[in-house]
Structures are given as structure tokens and as C-alpha cells.
Amino acid sequence: DQQVKQNSPSLSVQEGRISILNCDYTNSMFDYFLWYKKYPAEGPTFLISISSIKDKNEDGRFTVFLNKSAKHLSLHIVPSQPGDSAVYFCAASVYGGATNKLIFGTGTLLAVQP
Amino acid sequence: EAQVTQNPRYLITVTGKKLTVTCSQNMNHEYMSWYRQDPGLGLRQIYYSMNVEVTDKGDVPEGYKVSRKEKRNFPLILESPSPNQTSLYFCASLGLGTTGELFFGEGSRLTVL
């Protein structure tokens, strides 16, 4: 049972436009959400996070939106740059949970075309 | 430089030949974990450790062993590898009391023939 789902395996966007990556979750106990970025031949690196007490968190060109009633979060990248081309994983956890366990989605490959 | 180091980065082996993938972190993190990444399945947790001598199973522990004798090291052991363990493996660490941003190693690509 996939508790965190990224239904779009890939996304192609023109440089300068907005990239929107989506993620859905099923477990209502999740209260902390993260996005990781992964380049080929490298490990995932943390990008941005959001707590369930917020509905938006912004860091430069990256903004994460959380809709708790829909159990949906999205990552917006504005403007998109070719260097943003990577696989993006969303992850969810129960904050402060005993196991610090992150549940990852399957990833979305973003290609930003120059 | 804060980092998680895995070795080997690439390995081709044969069924049944025991192997160990090492993982070391220099951030004095209590929590360490192993994940495998497979196409269409994302990152799945194999084992994790909350501290020295404390380990527990993740979602896909079958065929794997771990140990945590020192805080900085968390090796992944495949006693008798099988082709379905062909995958990309990541070690990660986290300081307890932080907000969950795992630090990942660069990955170890394992092929079992």
C-alpha cells in the first residue's frame, strides 16, 4: 500500500516557466512533509519541508503548498531553470515519531528545457 | 565537510556471495538508515538504527542484516545475495531532535547475477 503517491513519473517544462510537482498521501497521521531532489549518480538532498500547522512554506524559488483536507501537497518552482532538472521525491512522516521514519513517494523526473 | 560515505559505489557480484556495503557518517548522528531505490517504487527503508546497538527492520528487511557497533558506522550485509537485490542503495543519517532532514550518501549500485 503506497501511502505517499506521486502520480506523474515525469514532467517537462520550459525554462522560466513554473514547474508544479504533485504528491498525495493517505495516512492522516502524517504531519510533516519534505521534498528531496536527486541528481543522477548522487544521493537525494533535502530541498524544503512543511509542517501540517502551515499551508505554505517558501524558500527562494521553491514553494510547498499543503492541503490537509485533500491530503495533497505540491512543490512550485518559479522560475524553472535547467539546473532544476532532477528527480523530485516527496516524503512524509509523523513528526517526532519514535522511528523518525520517512515514507517516500516514487519520484517525479523534472526536465527543464532551455 | 559533513557527509555520509558509502562503499563500494558500484559492485557486480554473483548469487550467494556474501557482501557488505559500508556506511560512515561524520556528523555524530544518532539515527542511521538504509534505503533501496527501485524503478516505480521510490525509496524503501530496509533497516534503521536509533543509536549504537539499537537496530530495527524497515519495510523491506528480508535478505539483509545490519549492525551498529559504533555511532559513525552502519554496514549493510547481504549474507546470500539474490538477483532481486539488484538495486541502488542509499545510507542516510539524521540527528535526533531535528526536523527530519535526512543526509544521504551518494548511493551504491549493486548488481547480483
PDB file of C-alpha atoms in Angstrom:
ATOM      1  CA  ASP A   1       0.000   0.000   0.000  1.00  0.00           C
ATOM      2  CA  GLN A   2       1.619   3.190  -1.222  1.00  0.00           C
ATOM      3  CA  GLN A   3       0.989   5.785   1.482  1.00  0.00           C
ATOM      4  CA  VAL A   4       2.704   8.573  -0.452  1.00  0.00           C
ATOM      5  CA  LYS A   5       1.983   8.823  -4.164  1.00  0.00           C
ATOM      6  CA  GLN A   6       3.477  10.857  -6.954  1.00  0.00           C
ATOM      7  CA  ASN A   7       1.257  10.090  -9.905  1.00  0.00           C
ATOM      8  CA  SER A   8       3.345  11.866 -12.534  1.00  0.00           C
ATOM      9  CA  PRO A   9       6.517   9.923 -13.304  1.00  0.00           C
ATOM     10  CA  SER A  10       7.828  12.791 -15.405  1.00  0.00           C
ATOM     11  CA  LEU A  11       7.268  16.457 -16.200  1.00  0.00           C
ATOM     12  CA  SER A  12       8.740  18.673 -18.892  1.00  0.00           C
ATOM     13  CA  VAL A  13       8.764  22.467 -18.533  1.00  0.00           C
ATOM     14  CA  GLN A  14      10.290  25.360 -20.452  1.00  0.00           C
ATOM     15  CA  GLU A  15      12.977  27.419 -18.768  1.00  0.00           C
ATOM     16  CA  GLY A  16      11.484  30.419 -16.983  1.00  0.00           C
ATOM     17  CA  ARG A  17       8.056  28.861 -16.585  1.00  0.00           C
ATOM     18  CA  ILE A  18       6.533  27.385 -13.444  1.00  0.00           C
ATOM     19  CA  SER A  19       7.063  23.722 -12.520  1.00  0.00           C
ATOM     20  CA  ILE A  20       4.388  22.132 -10.347  1.00  0.00           C
ATOM     21  CA  LEU A  21       5.074  18.746  -8.834  1.00  0.00           C
ATOM     22  CA  ASN A  22       2.286  16.974  -7.003  1.00  0.00           C
ATOM     23  CA  CYS A  23       2.107  14.479  -4.172  1.00  0.00           C
ATOM     24  CA  ASP A  24      -0.807  12.758  -2.445  1.00  0.00           C
ATOM     25  CA  TYR A  25      -0.829  10.867   0.822  1.00  0.00           C
ATOM     26  CA  THR A  26      -3.292   8.580   2.506  1.00  0.00           C
ATOM     27  CA  ASN A  27      -2.219   8.470   6.161  1.00  0.00           C
ATOM     28  CA  SER A  28      -3.913  11.261   8.121  1.00  0.00           C
ATOM     29  CA  MET A  29      -1.344  10.828  10.909  1.00  0.00           C
ATOM     30  CA  PHE A  30       1.377  12.367   8.742  1.00  0.00           C
ATOM     31  CA  ASP A  31       2.133  15.855   9.957  1.00  0.00           C
ATOM     32  CA  TYR A  32       5.478  16.705   8.409  1.00  0.00           C
ATOM     33  CA  PHE A  33       6.288  16.700   4.737  1.00  0.00           C
ATOM     34  CA  LEU A  34       9.530  17.100   2.845  1.00  0.00           C
ATOM     35  CA  TRP A  35      10.766  17.361  -0.714  1.00  0.00           C
ATOM     36  CA  TYR A  36      14.079  15.911  -1.800  1.00  0.00           C
ATOM     37  CA  LYS A  37      15.911  16.469  -5.049  1.00  0.00           C
ATOM     38  CA  LYS A  38      18.100  13.848  -6.673  1.00  0.00           C
ATOM     39  CA  TYR A  39      20.601  14.244  -9.480  1.00  0.00           C
ATOM     40  CA  PRO A  40      21.945  11.194 -11.337  1.00  0.00           C
ATOM     41  CA  ALA A  41      24.796   9.404  -9.518  1.00  0.00           C
ATOM     42  CA  GLU A  42      24.153  11.408  -6.351  1.00  0.00           C
ATOM     43  CA  GLY A  43      22.155  10.853  -3.194  1.00  0.00           C
ATOM     44  CA  PRO A  44      18.914  12.731  -2.538  1.00  0.00           C
ATOM     45  CA  THR A  45      19.342  16.138  -0.941  1.00  0.00           C
ATOM     46  CA  PHE A  46      16.815  17.949   1.197  1.00  0.00           C
ATOM     47  CA  LEU A  47      15.019  20.794  -0.559  1.00  0.00           C
ATOM     48  CA  ILE A  48      12.139  22.140   1.508  1.00  0.00           C
ATOM     49  CA  SER A  49       9.699  20.998   4.177  1.00  0.00           C
ATOM     50  CA  ILE A  50       6.365  21.948   5.675  1.00  0.00           C
ATOM     51  CA  SER A  51       4.618  21.189   8.919  1.00  0.00           C
ATOM     52  CA  SER A  52       0.915  20.408   8.975  1.00  0.00           C
ATOM     53  CA  ILE A  53       0.256  23.551  11.006  1.00  0.00           C
ATOM     54  CA  LYS A  54       1.081  25.567   7.885  1.00  0.00           C
ATOM     55  CA  ASP A  55      -0.370  25.550   4.405  1.00  0.00           C
ATOM     56  CA  LYS A  56       2.556  27.180   2.651  1.00  0.00           C
ATOM     57  CA  ASN A  57       6.308  27.397   3.014  1.00  0.00           C
ATOM     58  CA  GLU A  58       8.565  29.372   0.724  1.00  0.00           C
ATOM     59  CA  ASP A  59      12.311  29.290   0.147  1.00  0.00           C
ATOM     60  CA  GLY A  60      13.519  31.375  -2.741  1.00  0.00           C
ATOM     61  CA  ARG A  61      12.203  29.927  -5.988  1.00  0.00           C
ATOM     62  CA  PHE A  62      10.674  26.950  -4.199  1.00  0.00           C
ATOM     63  CA  THR A  63       7.274  26.942  -2.505  1.00  0.00           C
ATOM     64  CA  VAL A  64       5.478  23.991  -0.990  1.00  0.00           C
ATOM     65  CA  PHE A  65       1.716  24.060  -0.531  1.00  0.00           C
ATOM     66  CA  LEU A  66      -0.181  21.714   1.754  1.00  0.00           C
ATOM     67  CA  ASN A  67      -3.893  20.962   1.517  1.00  0.00           C
ATOM     68  CA  LYS A  68      -4.654  18.781   4.523  1.00  0.00           C
ATOM     69  CA  SER A  69      -8.302  18.209   3.709  1.00  0.00           C
ATOM     70  CA  ALA A  70      -7.332  16.844   0.298  1.00  0.00           C
ATOM     71  CA  LYS A  71      -4.215  15.115   1.641  1.00  0.00           C
ATOM     72  CA  HIS A  72      -2.271  16.776  -1.123  1.00  0.00           C
ATOM     73  CA  LEU A  73       0.932  18.748  -1.343  1.00  0.00           C
ATOM     74  CA  SER A  74       2.648  20.416  -4.244  1.00  0.00           C
ATOM     75  CA  LEU A  75       6.034  21.898  -4.969  1.00  0.00           C
ATOM     76  CA  HIS A  76       6.177  25.018  -7.136  1.00  0.00           C
ATOM     77  CA  ILE A  77       9.423  26.109  -8.763  1.00  0.00           C
ATOM     78  CA  VAL A  78       9.341  29.615 -10.208  1.00  0.00           C
ATOM     79  CA  PRO A  79      11.094  30.373 -12.461  1.00  0.00           C
ATOM     80  CA  SER A  80      12.319  26.961 -13.524  1.00  0.00           C
ATOM     81  CA  GLN A  81      15.964  26.657 -14.525  1.00  0.00           C
ATOM     82  CA  PRO A  82      17.805  23.904 -16.440  1.00  0.00           C
ATOM     83  CA  GLY A  83      19.746  23.111 -13.262  1.00  0.00           C
ATOM     84  CA  ASP A  84      16.448  22.140 -11.633  1.00  0.00           C
ATOM     85  CA  SER A  85      16.279  19.075 -13.880  1.00  0.00           C
ATOM     86  CA  ALA A  86      16.333  16.152 -11.449  1.00  0.00           C
ATOM     87  CA  VAL A  87      14.132  13.564  -9.785  1.00  0.00           C
ATOM     88  CA  TYR A  88      11.993  15.015  -7.008  1.00  0.00           C
ATOM     89  CA  PHE A  89      10.770  12.839  -4.151  1.00  0.00           C
ATOM     90  CA  CYS A  90       8.150  13.877  -1.655  1.00  0.00           C
ATOM     91  CA  ALA A  91       8.239  12.284   1.772  1.00  0.00           C
ATOM     92  CA  ALA A  92       6.001  12.262   4.819  1.00  0.00           C
ATOM     93  CA  SER A  93       6.414  11.428   8.461  1.00  0.00           C
ATOM     94  CA  VAL A  94       4.874  11.670  11.857  1.00  0.00           C
ATOM     95  CA  TYR A  95       6.939  14.487  13.362  1.00  0.00           C
ATOM     96  CA  GLY A  96       8.795  13.390  16.437  1.00  0.00           C
ATOM     97  CA  GLY A  97       7.647   9.855  15.874  1.00  0.00           C
ATOM     98  CA  ALA A  98       9.576   7.110  17.588  1.00  0.00           C
ATOM     99  CA  THR A  99      11.254   5.890  14.455  1.00  0.00           C
ATOM    100  CA  ASN A 100      11.909   9.123  12.545  1.00  0.00           C
ATOM    101  CA  LYS A 101      10.562   7.198   9.603  1.00  0.00           C
ATOM    102  CA  LEU A 102      10.097   8.959   6.291  1.00  0.00           C
ATOM    103  CA  ILE A 103       7.758   7.419   3.734  1.00  0.00           C
ATOM    104  CA  PHE A 104       8.839   8.372   0.234  1.00  0.00           C
ATOM    105  CA  GLY A 105       6.867   8.707  -2.952  1.00  0.00           C
ATOM    106  CA  THR A 106       8.010   7.137  -6.205  1.00  0.00           C
ATOM    107  CA  GLY A 107       9.532  10.331  -7.575  1.00  0.00           C
ATOM    108  CA  THR A 108       8.897  12.684 -10.495  1.00  0.00           C
ATOM    109  CA  LEU A 109      11.557  13.330 -13.111  1.00  0.00           C
ATOM    110  CA  LEU A 110      11.563  17.039 -13.964  1.00  0.00           C
ATOM    111  CA  ALA A 111      13.153  18.136 -17.217  1.00  0.00           C
ATOM    112  CA  VAL A 112      13.560  21.881 -17.712  1.00  0.00           C
ATOM    113  CA  GLN A 113      14.128  22.670 -21.372  1.00  0.00           C
ATOM    114  CA  PRO A 114      16.373  25.644 -22.230  1.00  0.00           C
TER     115      PRO A 114
ATOM    116  CA  GLU B   1      32.641  18.676   5.451  1.00  0.00           C
ATOM    117  CA  ALA B   2      29.527  16.934   6.724  1.00  0.00           C
ATOM    118  CA  GLN B   3      28.993  13.765   4.770  1.00  0.00           C
ATOM    119  CA  VAL B   4      27.724  10.227   4.584  1.00  0.00           C
ATOM    120  CA  THR B   5      30.175   7.921   2.815  1.00  0.00           C
ATOM    121  CA  GLN B   6      29.236   4.619   1.233  1.00  0.00           C
ATOM    122  CA  ASN B   7      31.468   1.950  -0.261  1.00  0.00           C
ATOM    123  CA  PRO B   8      31.562   0.473  -2.756  1.00  0.00           C
ATOM    124  CA  ARG B   9      29.777   2.811  -5.130  1.00  0.00           C
ATOM    125  CA  TYR B  10      29.399   0.104  -7.753  1.00  0.00           C
ATOM    126  CA  LEU B  11      29.523  -3.665  -7.373  1.00  0.00           C
ATOM    127  CA  ILE B  12      28.710  -6.624  -9.572  1.00  0.00           C
ATOM    128  CA  THR B  13      28.548  -9.934  -7.761  1.00  0.00           C
ATOM    129  CA  VAL B  14      27.081 -13.399  -8.116  1.00  0.00           C
ATOM    130  CA  THR B  15      24.239 -15.107  -6.330  1.00  0.00           C
ATOM    131  CA  GLY B  16      25.173 -16.357  -2.876  1.00  0.00           C
ATOM    132  CA  LYS B  17      28.448 -14.495  -2.460  1.00  0.00           C
ATOM    133  CA  LYS B  18      28.279 -12.578   0.814  1.00  0.00           C
ATOM    134  CA  LEU B  19      28.927  -8.873   0.597  1.00  0.00           C
ATOM    135  CA  THR B  20      28.949  -5.833   2.837  1.00  0.00           C
ATOM    136  CA  VAL B  21      28.212  -2.246   1.902  1.00  0.00           C
ATOM    137  CA  THR B  22      29.805   0.118   4.367  1.00  0.00           C
ATOM    138  CA  CYS B  23      28.347   3.427   5.538  1.00  0.00           C
ATOM    139  CA  SER B  24      30.026   6.035   7.672  1.00  0.00           C
ATOM    140  CA  GLN B  25      28.885   9.491   8.783  1.00  0.00           C
ATOM    141  CA  ASN B  26      30.938  12.248  10.377  1.00  0.00           C
ATOM    142  CA  MET B  27      28.103  14.295  11.886  1.00  0.00           C
ATOM    143  CA  ASN B  28      27.746  12.389  15.177  1.00  0.00           C
ATOM    144  CA  HIS B  29      24.189  11.488  14.196  1.00  0.00           C
ATOM    145  CA  GLU B  30      22.317   9.020  16.338  1.00  0.00           C
ATOM    146  CA  TYR B  31      19.929   7.842  13.626  1.00  0.00           C
ATOM    147  CA  MET B  32      21.042   5.944  10.529  1.00  0.00           C
ATOM    148  CA  SER B  33      19.047   4.121   7.908  1.00  0.00           C
ATOM    149  CA  TRP B  34      19.360   2.122   4.699  1.00  0.00           C
ATOM    150  CA  TYR B  35      17.073   2.561   1.688  1.00  0.00           C
ATOM    151  CA  ARG B  36      16.842   0.911  -1.675  1.00  0.00           C
ATOM    152  CA  GLN B  37      15.619   2.681  -4.773  1.00  0.00           C
ATOM    153  CA  ASP B  38      13.897   0.727  -7.493  1.00  0.00           C
ATOM    154  CA  PRO B  39      12.106   1.973 -10.624  1.00  0.00           C
ATOM    155  CA  GLY B  40       8.462   2.775  -9.915  1.00  0.00           C
ATOM    156  CA  LEU B  41       8.866   2.033  -6.210  1.00  0.00           C
ATOM    157  CA  GLY B  42      10.728   5.067  -4.916  1.00  0.00           C
ATOM    158  CA  LEU B  43      12.852   4.806  -1.804  1.00  0.00           C
ATOM    159  CA  ARG B  44      12.011   1.987   0.570  1.00  0.00           C
ATOM    160  CA  GLN B  45      13.514   1.590   4.007  1.00  0.00           C
ATOM    161  CA  ILE B  46      15.437  -1.610   4.693  1.00  0.00           C
ATOM    162  CA  TYR B  47      16.709  -1.186   8.248  1.00  0.00           C
ATOM    163  CA  TYR B  48      17.289   1.676  10.623  1.00  0.00           C
ATOM    164  CA  SER B  49      19.168   2.327  13.828  1.00  0.00           C
ATOM    165  CA  MET B  50      18.242   4.807  16.529  1.00  0.00           C
ATOM    166  CA  ASN B  51      21.642   4.551  18.208  1.00  0.00           C
ATOM    167  CA  VAL B  52      24.543   2.216  18.918  1.00  0.00           C
ATOM    168  CA  GLU B  53      23.393  -1.393  19.342  1.00  0.00           C
ATOM    169  CA  VAL B  54      19.779  -0.407  18.528  1.00  0.00           C
ATOM    170  CA  THR B  55      18.537  -1.577  15.128  1.00  0.00           C
ATOM    171  CA  ASP B  56      15.126  -2.389  13.702  1.00  0.00           C
ATOM    172  CA  LYS B  57      13.502  -3.548  10.487  1.00  0.00           C
ATOM    173  CA  GLY B  58      12.110  -1.181   7.935  1.00  0.00           C
ATOM    174  CA  ASP B  59       9.676  -2.061   5.174  1.00  0.00           C
ATOM    175  CA  VAL B  60      11.829  -4.465   3.148  1.00  0.00           C
ATOM    176  CA  PRO B  61      14.314  -6.173   5.507  1.00  0.00           C
ATOM    177  CA  GLU B  62      14.264  -9.671   4.002  1.00  0.00           C
ATOM    178  CA  GLY B  63      17.697 -10.830   2.888  1.00  0.00           C
ATOM    179  CA  TYR B  64      19.581  -8.089   4.713  1.00  0.00           C
ATOM    180  CA  LYS B  65      21.367  -7.693   8.022  1.00  0.00           C
ATOM    181  CA  VAL B  66      22.818  -4.646   9.728  1.00  0.00           C
ATOM    182  CA  SER B  67      24.926  -3.860  12.757  1.00  0.00           C
ATOM    183  CA  ARG B  68      25.642  -0.692  14.715  1.00  0.00           C
ATOM    184  CA  LYS B  69      28.675  -1.227  16.883  1.00  0.00           C
ATOM    185  CA  GLU B  70      29.900   2.340  16.558  1.00  0.00           C
ATOM    186  CA  LYS B  71      27.932   5.529  16.221  1.00  0.00           C
ATOM    187  CA  ARG B  72      29.502   6.548  12.921  1.00  0.00           C
ATOM    188  CA  ASN B  73      29.197   3.223  11.067  1.00  0.00           C
ATOM    189  CA  PHE B  74      26.168   1.287   9.853  1.00  0.00           C
ATOM    190  CA  PRO B  75      27.111  -1.508   7.426  1.00  0.00           C
ATOM    191  CA  LEU B  76      24.538  -3.343   5.309  1.00  0.00           C
ATOM    192  CA  ILE B  77      25.207  -7.059   4.963  1.00  0.00           C
ATOM    193  CA  LEU B  78      23.826  -9.330   2.262  1.00  0.00           C
ATOM    194  CA  GLU B  79      24.583 -12.830   3.515  1.00  0.00           C
ATOM    195  CA  SER B  80      23.453 -14.608   0.345  1.00  0.00           C
ATOM    196  CA  PRO B  81      22.610 -12.068  -2.361  1.00  0.00           C
ATOM    197  CA  SER B  82      19.960 -12.875  -4.930  1.00  0.00           C
ATOM    198  CA  PRO B  83      19.125 -11.161  -8.246  1.00  0.00           C
ATOM    199  CA  ASN B  84      16.087  -9.430  -6.692  1.00  0.00           C
ATOM    200  CA  GLN B  85      18.514  -7.486  -4.519  1.00  0.00           C
ATOM    201  CA  THR B  86      19.900  -5.777  -7.590  1.00  0.00           C
ATOM    202  CA  SER B  87      19.188  -2.165  -6.741  1.00  0.00           C
ATOM    203  CA  LEU B  88      20.531   1.266  -5.857  1.00  0.00           C
ATOM    204  CA  TYR B  89      21.191   1.522  -2.132  1.00  0.00           C
ATOM    205  CA  PHE B  90      21.364   4.657  -0.035  1.00  0.00           C
ATOM    206  CA  CYS B  91      22.550   5.133   3.500  1.00  0.00           C
ATOM    207  CA  ALA B  92      21.233   8.128   5.414  1.00  0.00           C
ATOM    208  CA  SER B  93      21.697   9.728   8.813  1.00  0.00           C
ATOM    209  CA  LEU B  94      19.862  12.192  10.993  1.00  0.00           C
ATOM    210  CA  GLY B  95      20.464  13.967  14.255  1.00  0.00           C
ATOM    211  CA  LEU B  96      17.694  13.145  16.712  1.00  0.00           C
ATOM    212  CA  GLY B  97      15.669  16.122  17.796  1.00  0.00           C
ATOM    213  CA  THR B  98      15.951  17.718  14.370  1.00  0.00           C
ATOM    214  CA  THR B  99      13.126  18.140  11.920  1.00  0.00           C
ATOM    215  CA  GLY B 100      13.702  15.089   9.779  1.00  0.00           C
ATOM    216  CA  GLU B 101      16.038  16.196   7.029  1.00  0.00           C
ATOM    217  CA  LEU B 102      17.981  13.056   6.295  1.00  0.00           C
ATOM    218  CA  PHE B 103      21.512  13.331   4.958  1.00  0.00           C
ATOM    219  CA  PHE B 104      22.063  10.745   2.236  1.00  0.00           C
ATOM    220  CA  GLY B 105      25.179   9.089   0.917  1.00  0.00           C
ATOM    221  CA  GLU B 106      25.893   9.066  -2.808  1.00  0.00           C
ATOM    222  CA  GLY B 107      24.498   5.589  -3.307  1.00  0.00           C
ATOM    223  CA  SER B 108      25.815   2.103  -4.043  1.00  0.00           C
ATOM    224  CA  ARG B 109      24.657   0.412  -7.223  1.00  0.00           C
ATOM    225  CA  LEU B 110      24.607  -3.335  -6.719  1.00  0.00           C
ATOM    226  CA  THR B 111      24.076  -5.920  -9.441  1.00  0.00           C
ATOM    227  CA  VAL B 112      23.598  -9.564  -8.473  1.00  0.00           C
ATOM    228  CA  LEU B 113      23.974 -12.011 -11.369  1.00  0.00           C
TER     229      LEU B 113
END
